[in-house]
Amino acid sequence: MGYSTRLYSVEFDTLNDAIGSCDQVLLKRLQEVNKQVDEPLAEVELHGDVTLRITKEGQILFNDQPMSLDELSQAILALESGSLEVVMEAPWTKTHEAVTLANNETIPKSGLERVITRFESDDPQFAQNLDQTPQITWTRNEADDDETDDDTSYQPAFDISEEILSDLVSGNLNQSGAEHGYALEIMCYTLGKLLPDDDLIGDLEPLELDTPLQQSRIPVPLKEYNDFPVISFLTAEEVAAEFQRLSRLNLEFPSDEDIEEAREAFFECIKTAAGQKLGVMAFYH
């Protein structure tokens, strides 16, 4: 439902050497990262123990009981275990957005073990563009209760054809496009390091940090495309300069706690890359 920016610290010489290298060992590593985890629907709980519904009129229903946003946050925090099913009725309203933000804040602090999201619509035109199958969007694991800044257990989900990955390794990029952008992210994940941000960084523009990473640019010979992922980068020298610039800024953002947390998370990512003397790749999708 929301957009996110993933940041990777990388060594650009290593990255550029890999593209067009025809390295079959590297290709195999990329394919392993790209493997989907097959989870048959039959093994997934299709309904939660508790249901949160946001109606198309913007009403909040918690187990069919009307609630205010503040009451909802307290109700979620009071849940000690189990699963929550979130049903979003189209069209999207400001209430849907507010509930989503509240959920992001309260769900990890509750005892919930799983969150399932479902989109619904009575309008056939909306329904054509909605995935009405329940999706597991949040599960608790050991890292949720004992997170560290050096947590490497999280792996983004990738789903790129082997042909696209092969294009990147062979250097066959004459017809490259958005899928090759995702393949490049797999390569950055494999050859670099995903910088942890606790899933706080979305669109960089609202952070009002004026970082060069807001501008689309690609450091490798992919053709330009008008689609996700939007790619940007900083060289190691630019990372060092960006770290010094951000160090002098006041990261407080009194009008929005979420933006303030995202600003701090972004700074920590840049600080980490600067400490490693590496460049940064950004993928917005």
PDB file of C-alpha atoms in Angstrom:
ATOM      1  CA  MET A   1       0.000   0.000   0.000  1.00  0.00           C
ATOM      2  CA  GLY A   2       2.898   2.305   0.725  1.00  0.00           C
ATOM      3  CA  TYR A   3       6.125   3.033  -1.077  1.00  0.00           C
ATOM      4  CA  SER A   4       9.564   2.350   0.312  1.00  0.00           C
ATOM      5  CA  THR A   5      13.185   3.163  -0.371  1.00  0.00           C
ATOM      6  CA  ARG A   6      15.803   0.487   0.174  1.00  0.00           C
ATOM      7  CA  LEU A   7      19.412   1.570   0.570  1.00  0.00           C
ATOM      8  CA  TYR A   8      22.483  -0.582  -0.047  1.00  0.00           C
ATOM      9  CA  SER A   9      26.126   0.143   0.665  1.00  0.00           C
ATOM     10  CA  VAL A  10      28.168  -1.007  -2.341  1.00  0.00           C
ATOM     11  CA  GLU A  11      31.611  -0.882  -3.886  1.00  0.00           C
ATOM     12  CA  PHE A  12      30.965   0.529  -7.371  1.00  0.00           C
ATOM     13  CA  ASP A  13      34.069  -0.982  -8.974  1.00  0.00           C
ATOM     14  CA  THR A  14      32.882  -4.415  -7.842  1.00  0.00           C
ATOM     15  CA  LEU A  15      29.374  -3.711  -9.108  1.00  0.00           C
ATOM     16  CA  ASN A  16      30.519  -2.495 -12.521  1.00  0.00           C
ATOM     17  CA  ASP A  17      32.971  -5.373 -12.893  1.00  0.00           C
ATOM     18  CA  ALA A  18      30.132  -7.827 -12.236  1.00  0.00           C
ATOM     19  CA  ILE A  19      27.950  -6.459 -15.049  1.00  0.00           C
ATOM     20  CA  GLY A  20      29.012  -8.113 -18.283  1.00  0.00           C
ATOM     21  CA  SER A  21      31.419 -10.432 -16.481  1.00  0.00           C
ATOM     22  CA  CYS A  22      29.636 -13.624 -17.621  1.00  0.00           C
ATOM     23  CA  ASP A  23      30.497 -14.970 -14.163  1.00  0.00           C
ATOM     24  CA  GLN A  24      28.389 -18.121 -13.791  1.00  0.00           C
ATOM     25  CA  VAL A  25      29.159 -18.443 -10.088  1.00  0.00           C
ATOM     26  CA  LEU A  26      27.776 -14.940  -9.543  1.00  0.00           C
ATOM     27  CA  LEU A  27      24.731 -15.730 -11.677  1.00  0.00           C
ATOM     28  CA  LYS A  28      24.015 -18.751  -9.503  1.00  0.00           C
ATOM     29  CA  ARG A  29      24.265 -16.569  -6.370  1.00  0.00           C
ATOM     30  CA  LEU A  30      21.820 -14.076  -7.868  1.00  0.00           C
ATOM     31  CA  GLN A  31      19.422 -16.873  -8.754  1.00  0.00           C
ATOM     32  CA  GLU A  32      19.542 -18.178  -5.183  1.00  0.00           C
ATOM     33  CA  VAL A  33      18.674 -14.730  -3.786  1.00  0.00           C
ATOM     34  CA  ASN A  34      15.884 -14.461  -6.341  1.00  0.00           C
ATOM     35  CA  LYS A  35      14.241 -17.751  -5.360  1.00  0.00           C
ATOM     36  CA  GLN A  36      10.714 -17.365  -4.104  1.00  0.00           C
ATOM     37  CA  VAL A  37       9.660 -19.061  -0.903  1.00  0.00           C
ATOM     38  CA  ASP A  38       6.765 -21.253  -1.950  1.00  0.00           C
ATOM     39  CA  GLU A  39       4.041 -21.080   0.662  1.00  0.00           C
ATOM     40  CA  PRO A  40       0.907 -22.951  -0.452  1.00  0.00           C
ATOM     41  CA  LEU A  41      -2.281 -21.062   0.256  1.00  0.00           C
ATOM     42  CA  ALA A  42      -3.650 -24.096   2.033  1.00  0.00           C
ATOM     43  CA  GLU A  43      -1.060 -23.595   4.758  1.00  0.00           C
ATOM     44  CA  VAL A  44      -1.928 -19.915   5.278  1.00  0.00           C
ATOM     45  CA  GLU A  45      -4.611 -18.772   7.691  1.00  0.00           C
ATOM     46  CA  LEU A  46      -6.991 -16.869   5.435  1.00  0.00           C
ATOM     47  CA  HIS A  47      -8.754 -15.129   8.300  1.00  0.00           C
ATOM     48  CA  GLY A  48      -7.424 -13.438  11.422  1.00  0.00           C
ATOM     49  CA  ASP A  49      -8.494 -13.936  15.004  1.00  0.00           C
ATOM     50  CA  VAL A  50      -9.452 -10.253  15.042  1.00  0.00           C
ATOM     51  CA  THR A  51     -10.818  -8.262  12.102  1.00  0.00           C
ATOM     52  CA  LEU A  52     -10.198  -4.596  11.431  1.00  0.00           C
ATOM     53  CA  ARG A  53     -12.340  -3.215   8.621  1.00  0.00           C
ATOM     54  CA  ILE A  54     -12.104   0.271   7.118  1.00  0.00           C
ATOM     55  CA  THR A  55     -15.234   0.783   5.055  1.00  0.00           C
ATOM     56  CA  LYS A  56     -15.467   2.664   1.789  1.00  0.00           C
ATOM     57  CA  GLU A  57     -17.205   5.429   3.757  1.00  0.00           C
ATOM     58  CA  GLY A  58     -14.158   5.709   6.040  1.00  0.00           C
ATOM     59  CA  GLN A  59     -15.688   4.026   9.094  1.00  0.00           C
ATOM     60  CA  ILE A  60     -13.379   2.031  11.392  1.00  0.00           C
ATOM     61  CA  LEU A  61     -14.814  -1.294  12.584  1.00  0.00           C
ATOM     62  CA  PHE A  62     -12.896  -3.463  15.039  1.00  0.00           C
ATOM     63  CA  ASN A  63     -14.603  -6.854  15.256  1.00  0.00           C
ATOM     64  CA  ASP A  64     -17.685  -5.067  13.859  1.00  0.00           C
ATOM     65  CA  GLN A  65     -17.585  -2.460  16.642  1.00  0.00           C
ATOM     66  CA  PRO A  66     -17.193   1.207  15.542  1.00  0.00           C
ATOM     67  CA  MET A  67     -14.036   2.812  16.895  1.00  0.00           C
ATOM     68  CA  SER A  68     -12.156   6.081  16.747  1.00  0.00           C
ATOM     69  CA  LEU A  69      -8.528   6.097  15.628  1.00  0.00           C
ATOM     70  CA  ASP A  70      -7.272   6.565  19.200  1.00  0.00           C
ATOM     71  CA  GLU A  71      -9.478   3.735  20.472  1.00  0.00           C
ATOM     72  CA  LEU A  72      -8.199   1.499  17.676  1.00  0.00           C
ATOM     73  CA  SER A  73      -4.557   2.084  18.626  1.00  0.00           C
ATOM     74  CA  GLN A  74      -5.289   1.165  22.235  1.00  0.00           C
ATOM     75  CA  ALA A  75      -7.233  -1.938  21.163  1.00  0.00           C
ATOM     76  CA  ILE A  76      -4.344  -3.172  19.000  1.00  0.00           C
ATOM     77  CA  LEU A  77      -1.795  -2.521  21.749  1.00  0.00           C
ATOM     78  CA  ALA A  78      -3.962  -4.582  24.109  1.00  0.00           C
ATOM     79  CA  LEU A  79      -3.773  -7.673  21.854  1.00  0.00           C
ATOM     80  CA  GLU A  80      -1.427 -10.156  23.478  1.00  0.00           C
ATOM     81  CA  SER A  81      -1.244 -12.743  20.693  1.00  0.00           C
ATOM     82  CA  GLY A  82      -2.939 -14.093  17.579  1.00  0.00           C
ATOM     83  CA  SER A  83      -3.492 -12.610  14.133  1.00  0.00           C
ATOM     84  CA  LEU A  84      -5.160  -9.483  12.796  1.00  0.00           C
ATOM     85  CA  GLU A  85      -7.020  -9.358   9.491  1.00  0.00           C
ATOM     86  CA  VAL A  86      -7.128  -5.878   7.971  1.00  0.00           C
ATOM     87  CA  VAL A  87      -9.857  -5.399   5.351  1.00  0.00           C
ATOM     88  CA  MET A  88      -9.560  -2.259   3.226  1.00  0.00           C
ATOM     89  CA  GLU A  89     -12.688  -1.397   1.247  1.00  0.00           C
ATOM     90  CA  ALA A  90     -12.079   0.759  -1.837  1.00  0.00           C
ATOM     91  CA  PRO A  91     -11.980   3.620  -2.587  1.00  0.00           C
ATOM     92  CA  TRP A  92      -9.060   4.781  -0.458  1.00  0.00           C
ATOM     93  CA  THR A  93      -9.867   7.610   1.954  1.00  0.00           C
ATOM     94  CA  LYS A  94      -7.943   9.730   4.428  1.00  0.00           C
ATOM     95  CA  THR A  95      -9.184   7.361   7.135  1.00  0.00           C
ATOM     96  CA  HIS A  96      -7.545   4.426   5.335  1.00  0.00           C
ATOM     97  CA  GLU A  97      -4.269   6.346   5.297  1.00  0.00           C
ATOM     98  CA  ALA A  98      -4.570   7.339   8.957  1.00  0.00           C
ATOM     99  CA  VAL A  99      -5.344   3.755  10.016  1.00  0.00           C
ATOM    100  CA  THR A 100      -2.380   2.447   8.017  1.00  0.00           C
ATOM    101  CA  LEU A 101      -0.037   4.896   9.746  1.00  0.00           C
ATOM    102  CA  ALA A 102      -1.506   4.005  13.146  1.00  0.00           C
ATOM    103  CA  ASN A 103      -1.083   0.290  12.399  1.00  0.00           C
ATOM    104  CA  ASN A 104       2.562   0.791  11.448  1.00  0.00           C
ATOM    105  CA  GLU A 105       3.124   2.428  14.817  1.00  0.00           C
ATOM    106  CA  THR A 106       1.120   0.107  17.080  1.00  0.00           C
ATOM    107  CA  ILE A 107       1.217  -3.383  15.548  1.00  0.00           C
ATOM    108  CA  PRO A 108       4.937  -4.064  16.261  1.00  0.00           C
ATOM    109  CA  LYS A 109       4.368  -2.998  19.878  1.00  0.00           C
ATOM    110  CA  SER A 110       1.459  -5.427  20.336  1.00  0.00           C
ATOM    111  CA  GLY A 111       1.620  -9.172  20.906  1.00  0.00           C
ATOM    112  CA  LEU A 112       0.308  -9.944  17.425  1.00  0.00           C
ATOM    113  CA  GLU A 113       2.059 -12.715  15.554  1.00  0.00           C
ATOM    114  CA  ARG A 114       0.635 -12.073  12.083  1.00  0.00           C
ATOM    115  CA  VAL A 115      -1.205  -9.440  10.074  1.00  0.00           C
ATOM    116  CA  ILE A 116      -3.232 -10.359   6.994  1.00  0.00           C
ATOM    117  CA  THR A 117      -4.363  -7.651   4.570  1.00  0.00           C
ATOM    118  CA  ARG A 118      -7.322  -7.933   2.197  1.00  0.00           C
ATOM    119  CA  PHE A 119      -8.585  -5.399  -0.353  1.00  0.00           C
ATOM    120  CA  GLU A 120     -12.271  -5.389  -1.287  1.00  0.00           C
ATOM    121  CA  SER A 121     -14.530  -3.378  -3.573  1.00  0.00           C
ATOM    122  CA  ASP A 122     -18.124  -3.535  -4.786  1.00  0.00           C
ATOM    123  CA  ASP A 123     -17.182  -1.606  -7.923  1.00  0.00           C
ATOM    124  CA  PRO A 124     -16.117  -3.967 -10.751  1.00  0.00           C
ATOM    125  CA  GLN A 125     -13.772  -1.310 -12.154  1.00  0.00           C
ATOM    126  CA  PHE A 126     -11.968  -1.053  -8.819  1.00  0.00           C
ATOM    127  CA  ALA A 127     -12.075  -4.811  -8.315  1.00  0.00           C
ATOM    128  CA  GLN A 128     -10.182  -5.381 -11.569  1.00  0.00           C
ATOM    129  CA  ASN A 129      -7.215  -3.519 -10.112  1.00  0.00           C
ATOM    130  CA  LEU A 130      -7.337  -4.951  -6.588  1.00  0.00           C
ATOM    131  CA  ASP A 131      -5.826  -8.138  -5.292  1.00  0.00           C
ATOM    132  CA  GLN A 132      -8.630  -9.560  -3.183  1.00  0.00           C
ATOM    133  CA  THR A 133      -6.602 -12.533  -1.957  1.00  0.00           C
ATOM    134  CA  PRO A 134      -5.448 -12.185   1.659  1.00  0.00           C
ATOM    135  CA  GLN A 135      -1.772 -11.318   1.864  1.00  0.00           C
ATOM    136  CA  ILE A 136       0.524 -11.966   4.811  1.00  0.00           C
ATOM    137  CA  THR A 137       2.079  -8.559   5.285  1.00  0.00           C
ATOM    138  CA  TRP A 138       3.636  -8.776   8.746  1.00  0.00           C
ATOM    139  CA  THR A 139       4.830 -11.598  10.942  1.00  0.00           C
ATOM    140  CA  ARG A 140       6.746 -11.468  14.171  1.00  0.00           C
ATOM    141  CA  ASN A 141      10.138 -13.151  14.371  1.00  0.00           C
ATOM    142  CA  GLU A 142      13.015 -13.133  16.808  1.00  0.00           C
ATOM    143  CA  ALA A 143      14.428  -9.941  15.303  1.00  0.00           C
ATOM    144  CA  ASP A 144      11.206  -8.062  16.152  1.00  0.00           C
ATOM    145  CA  ASP A 145      11.824  -8.606  19.857  1.00  0.00           C
ATOM    146  CA  ASP A 146      15.591  -8.305  19.813  1.00  0.00           C
ATOM    147  CA  GLU A 147      16.563  -6.023  16.946  1.00  0.00           C
ATOM    148  CA  THR A 148      20.104  -4.880  16.416  1.00  0.00           C
ATOM    149  CA  ASP A 149      21.561  -2.329  14.041  1.00  0.00           C
ATOM    150  CA  ASP A 150      23.520  -5.135  12.418  1.00  0.00           C
ATOM    151  CA  ASP A 151      20.545  -7.385  11.737  1.00  0.00           C
ATOM    152  CA  THR A 152      21.112  -9.277   8.491  1.00  0.00           C
ATOM    153  CA  SER A 153      18.210 -11.715   8.769  1.00  0.00           C
ATOM    154  CA  TYR A 154      15.843  -9.659   6.600  1.00  0.00           C
ATOM    155  CA  GLN A 155      15.792 -10.392   2.885  1.00  0.00           C
ATOM    156  CA  PRO A 156      13.606  -8.404   0.497  1.00  0.00           C
ATOM    157  CA  ALA A 157      11.303 -10.433  -1.739  1.00  0.00           C
ATOM    158  CA  PHE A 158      12.450 -10.602  -5.365  1.00  0.00           C
ATOM    159  CA  ASP A 159      10.779 -12.196  -8.368  1.00  0.00           C
ATOM    160  CA  ILE A 160      12.748 -11.649 -11.584  1.00  0.00           C
ATOM    161  CA  SER A 161      13.080 -14.054 -14.490  1.00  0.00           C
ATOM    162  CA  GLU A 162      16.378 -15.897 -14.821  1.00  0.00           C
ATOM    163  CA  GLU A 163      16.718 -14.415 -18.315  1.00  0.00           C
ATOM    164  CA  ILE A 164      16.776 -10.877 -16.877  1.00  0.00           C
ATOM    165  CA  LEU A 165      19.409 -11.847 -14.315  1.00  0.00           C
ATOM    166  CA  SER A 166      21.432 -13.459 -17.080  1.00  0.00           C
ATOM    167  CA  ASP A 167      21.201 -10.237 -19.118  1.00  0.00           C
ATOM    168  CA  LEU A 168      22.808  -8.301 -16.283  1.00  0.00           C
ATOM    169  CA  VAL A 169      25.679 -10.749 -15.814  1.00  0.00           C
ATOM    170  CA  SER A 170      26.280 -11.121 -19.567  1.00  0.00           C
ATOM    171  CA  GLY A 171      25.989  -7.377 -20.219  1.00  0.00           C
ATOM    172  CA  ASN A 172      23.139  -7.837 -22.692  1.00  0.00           C
ATOM    173  CA  LEU A 173      21.436  -4.542 -21.808  1.00  0.00           C
ATOM    174  CA  ASN A 174      20.414  -3.108 -25.197  1.00  0.00           C
ATOM    175  CA  GLN A 175      16.739  -3.773 -24.387  1.00  0.00           C
ATOM    176  CA  SER A 176      17.013  -3.172 -20.650  1.00  0.00           C
ATOM    177  CA  GLY A 177      14.111  -1.760 -18.650  1.00  0.00           C
ATOM    178  CA  ALA A 178      12.402  -1.790 -15.280  1.00  0.00           C
ATOM    179  CA  GLU A 179      12.926  -5.525 -14.691  1.00  0.00           C
ATOM    180  CA  HIS A 180      16.649  -5.000 -15.115  1.00  0.00           C
ATOM    181  CA  GLY A 181      16.376  -2.318 -12.426  1.00  0.00           C
ATOM    182  CA  TYR A 182      15.041  -4.953 -10.031  1.00  0.00           C
ATOM    183  CA  ALA A 183      17.795  -7.323 -11.176  1.00  0.00           C
ATOM    184  CA  LEU A 184      20.313  -4.612 -10.317  1.00  0.00           C
ATOM    185  CA  GLU A 185      18.847  -4.451  -6.814  1.00  0.00           C
ATOM    186  CA  ILE A 186      19.366  -8.215  -6.459  1.00  0.00           C
ATOM    187  CA  MET A 187      22.985  -7.695  -7.478  1.00  0.00           C
ATOM    188  CA  CYS A 188      23.382  -4.903  -4.901  1.00  0.00           C
ATOM    189  CA  TYR A 189      21.856  -7.132  -2.232  1.00  0.00           C
ATOM    190  CA  THR A 190      24.255  -9.941  -3.198  1.00  0.00           C
ATOM    191  CA  LEU A 191      27.464  -7.941  -3.611  1.00  0.00           C
ATOM    192  CA  GLY A 192      26.735  -5.140  -1.140  1.00  0.00           C
ATOM    193  CA  LYS A 193      24.865  -4.801   2.122  1.00  0.00           C
ATOM    194  CA  LEU A 194      21.266  -3.812   2.766  1.00  0.00           C
ATOM    195  CA  LEU A 195      21.359  -0.847   5.137  1.00  0.00           C
ATOM    196  CA  PRO A 196      18.842  -1.407   7.978  1.00  0.00           C
ATOM    197  CA  ASP A 197      16.189   1.287   8.358  1.00  0.00           C
ATOM    198  CA  ASP A 198      13.525  -0.601  10.387  1.00  0.00           C
ATOM    199  CA  ASP A 199      11.221  -0.171   7.365  1.00  0.00           C
ATOM    200  CA  LEU A 200      10.865   3.538   8.162  1.00  0.00           C
ATOM    201  CA  ILE A 201      12.033   5.099   4.905  1.00  0.00           C
ATOM    202  CA  GLY A 202       9.401   5.610   2.234  1.00  0.00           C
ATOM    203  CA  ASP A 203       9.509   8.429  -0.300  1.00  0.00           C
ATOM    204  CA  LEU A 204      12.583  10.580   0.378  1.00  0.00           C
ATOM    205  CA  GLU A 205      11.024  13.871  -0.731  1.00  0.00           C
ATOM    206  CA  PRO A 206       8.704  14.346   2.311  1.00  0.00           C
ATOM    207  CA  LEU A 207      11.750  14.036   4.577  1.00  0.00           C
ATOM    208  CA  GLU A 208      12.832  17.477   3.336  1.00  0.00           C
ATOM    209  CA  LEU A 209      16.521  16.590   3.510  1.00  0.00           C
ATOM    210  CA  ASP A 210      17.306  17.670  -0.079  1.00  0.00           C
ATOM    211  CA  THR A 211      19.453  14.600  -0.553  1.00  0.00           C
ATOM    212  CA  PRO A 212      20.844  13.892  -4.046  1.00  0.00           C
ATOM    213  CA  LEU A 213      19.295  10.424  -3.741  1.00  0.00           C
ATOM    214  CA  GLN A 214      15.932  12.041  -4.530  1.00  0.00           C
ATOM    215  CA  GLN A 215      17.135  12.451  -8.133  1.00  0.00           C
ATOM    216  CA  SER A 216      16.932   9.485 -10.487  1.00  0.00           C
ATOM    217  CA  ARG A 217      20.296   8.408 -11.874  1.00  0.00           C
ATOM    218  CA  ILE A 218      21.828   5.031 -12.620  1.00  0.00           C
ATOM    219  CA  PRO A 219      25.563   4.278 -12.303  1.00  0.00           C
ATOM    220  CA  VAL A 220      25.500   1.324 -14.722  1.00  0.00           C
ATOM    221  CA  PRO A 221      24.581   1.074 -18.439  1.00  0.00           C
ATOM    222  CA  LEU A 222      20.833   0.439 -18.107  1.00  0.00           C
ATOM    223  CA  LYS A 223      18.528   2.248 -20.510  1.00  0.00           C
ATOM    224  CA  GLU A 224      16.295   4.895 -18.926  1.00  0.00           C
ATOM    225  CA  TYR A 225      12.752   3.749 -18.155  1.00  0.00           C
ATOM    226  CA  ASN A 226       9.687   5.420 -16.687  1.00  0.00           C
ATOM    227  CA  ASP A 227       8.700   2.890 -14.036  1.00  0.00           C
ATOM    228  CA  PHE A 228       9.649   1.420 -10.675  1.00  0.00           C
ATOM    229  CA  PRO A 229      12.155   0.899  -9.225  1.00  0.00           C
ATOM    230  CA  VAL A 230      13.443   4.468  -9.290  1.00  0.00           C
ATOM    231  CA  ILE A 231      17.206   4.193  -8.896  1.00  0.00           C
ATOM    232  CA  SER A 232      19.707   6.665  -7.537  1.00  0.00           C
ATOM    233  CA  PHE A 233      23.202   6.486  -6.057  1.00  0.00           C
ATOM    234  CA  LEU A 234      25.989   8.247  -4.200  1.00  0.00           C
ATOM    235  CA  THR A 235      29.656   7.495  -4.739  1.00  0.00           C
ATOM    236  CA  ALA A 236      31.791   6.865  -1.653  1.00  0.00           C
ATOM    237  CA  GLU A 237      33.027  10.466  -1.844  1.00  0.00           C
ATOM    238  CA  GLU A 238      29.462  11.751  -2.132  1.00  0.00           C
ATOM    239  CA  VAL A 239      28.403   9.589   0.820  1.00  0.00           C
ATOM    240  CA  ALA A 240      31.158  11.121   2.957  1.00  0.00           C
ATOM    241  CA  ALA A 241      30.035  14.615   1.954  1.00  0.00           C
ATOM    242  CA  GLU A 242      26.378  13.763   2.561  1.00  0.00           C
ATOM    243  CA  PHE A 243      27.205  12.415   6.013  1.00  0.00           C
ATOM    244  CA  GLN A 244      28.992  15.642   6.915  1.00  0.00           C
ATOM    245  CA  ARG A 245      26.093  17.732   5.602  1.00  0.00           C
ATOM    246  CA  LEU A 246      23.425  15.724   7.454  1.00  0.00           C
ATOM    247  CA  SER A 247      25.514  15.801  10.642  1.00  0.00           C
ATOM    248  CA  ARG A 248      25.027  19.543  10.743  1.00  0.00           C
ATOM    249  CA  LEU A 249      21.245  19.371  10.328  1.00  0.00           C
ATOM    250  CA  ASN A 250      18.610  19.265  13.047  1.00  0.00           C
ATOM    251  CA  LEU A 251      16.710  16.062  12.263  1.00  0.00           C
ATOM    252  CA  GLU A 252      13.768  16.922  14.499  1.00  0.00           C
ATOM    253  CA  PHE A 253      10.402  17.212  12.749  1.00  0.00           C
ATOM    254  CA  PRO A 254       7.849  18.217  15.406  1.00  0.00           C
ATOM    255  CA  SER A 255       4.845  18.185  13.077  1.00  0.00           C
ATOM    256  CA  ASP A 256       5.225  14.507  12.106  1.00  0.00           C
ATOM    257  CA  GLU A 257       6.817  11.837  14.308  1.00  0.00           C
ATOM    258  CA  ASP A 258       6.980   9.329  11.435  1.00  0.00           C
ATOM    259  CA  ILE A 259       8.959  11.740   9.265  1.00  0.00           C
ATOM    260  CA  GLU A 260      11.326  12.478  12.125  1.00  0.00           C
ATOM    261  CA  GLU A 261      11.965   8.753  12.646  1.00  0.00           C
ATOM    262  CA  ALA A 262      12.529   8.282   8.906  1.00  0.00           C
ATOM    263  CA  ARG A 263      14.970  11.226   8.838  1.00  0.00           C
ATOM    264  CA  GLU A 264      16.940   9.674  11.696  1.00  0.00           C
ATOM    265  CA  ALA A 265      16.888   6.230  10.028  1.00  0.00           C
ATOM    266  CA  PHE A 266      18.125   7.727   6.751  1.00  0.00           C
ATOM    267  CA  PHE A 267      20.955   9.511   8.550  1.00  0.00           C
ATOM    268  CA  GLU A 268      22.010   6.275  10.273  1.00  0.00           C
ATOM    269  CA  CYS A 269      22.120   4.488   6.902  1.00  0.00           C
ATOM    270  CA  ILE A 270      24.333   7.202   5.408  1.00  0.00           C
ATOM    271  CA  LYS A 271      26.491   7.194   8.545  1.00  0.00           C
ATOM    272  CA  THR A 272      26.980   3.417   8.252  1.00  0.00           C
ATOM    273  CA  ALA A 273      27.975   3.622   4.580  1.00  0.00           C
ATOM    274  CA  ALA A 274      30.338   6.512   5.310  1.00  0.00           C
ATOM    275  CA  GLY A 275      31.977   4.452   8.037  1.00  0.00           C
ATOM    276  CA  GLN A 276      32.455   1.633   5.545  1.00  0.00           C
ATOM    277  CA  LYS A 277      33.852   4.113   2.975  1.00  0.00           C
ATOM    278  CA  LEU A 278      31.369   2.743   0.428  1.00  0.00           C
ATOM    279  CA  GLY A 279      28.881   4.177  -2.019  1.00  0.00           C
ATOM    280  CA  VAL A 280      25.102   3.899  -1.671  1.00  0.00           C
ATOM    281  CA  MET A 281      22.494   2.588  -4.095  1.00  0.00           C
ATOM    282  CA  ALA A 282      18.848   3.593  -3.548  1.00  0.00           C
ATOM    283  CA  PHE A 283      15.837   1.748  -4.954  1.00  0.00           C
ATOM    284  CA  TYR A 284      12.417   3.375  -4.576  1.00  0.00           C
ATOM    285  CA  HIS A 285       9.363   1.197  -5.276  1.00  0.00           C
TER     286      HIS A 285
END
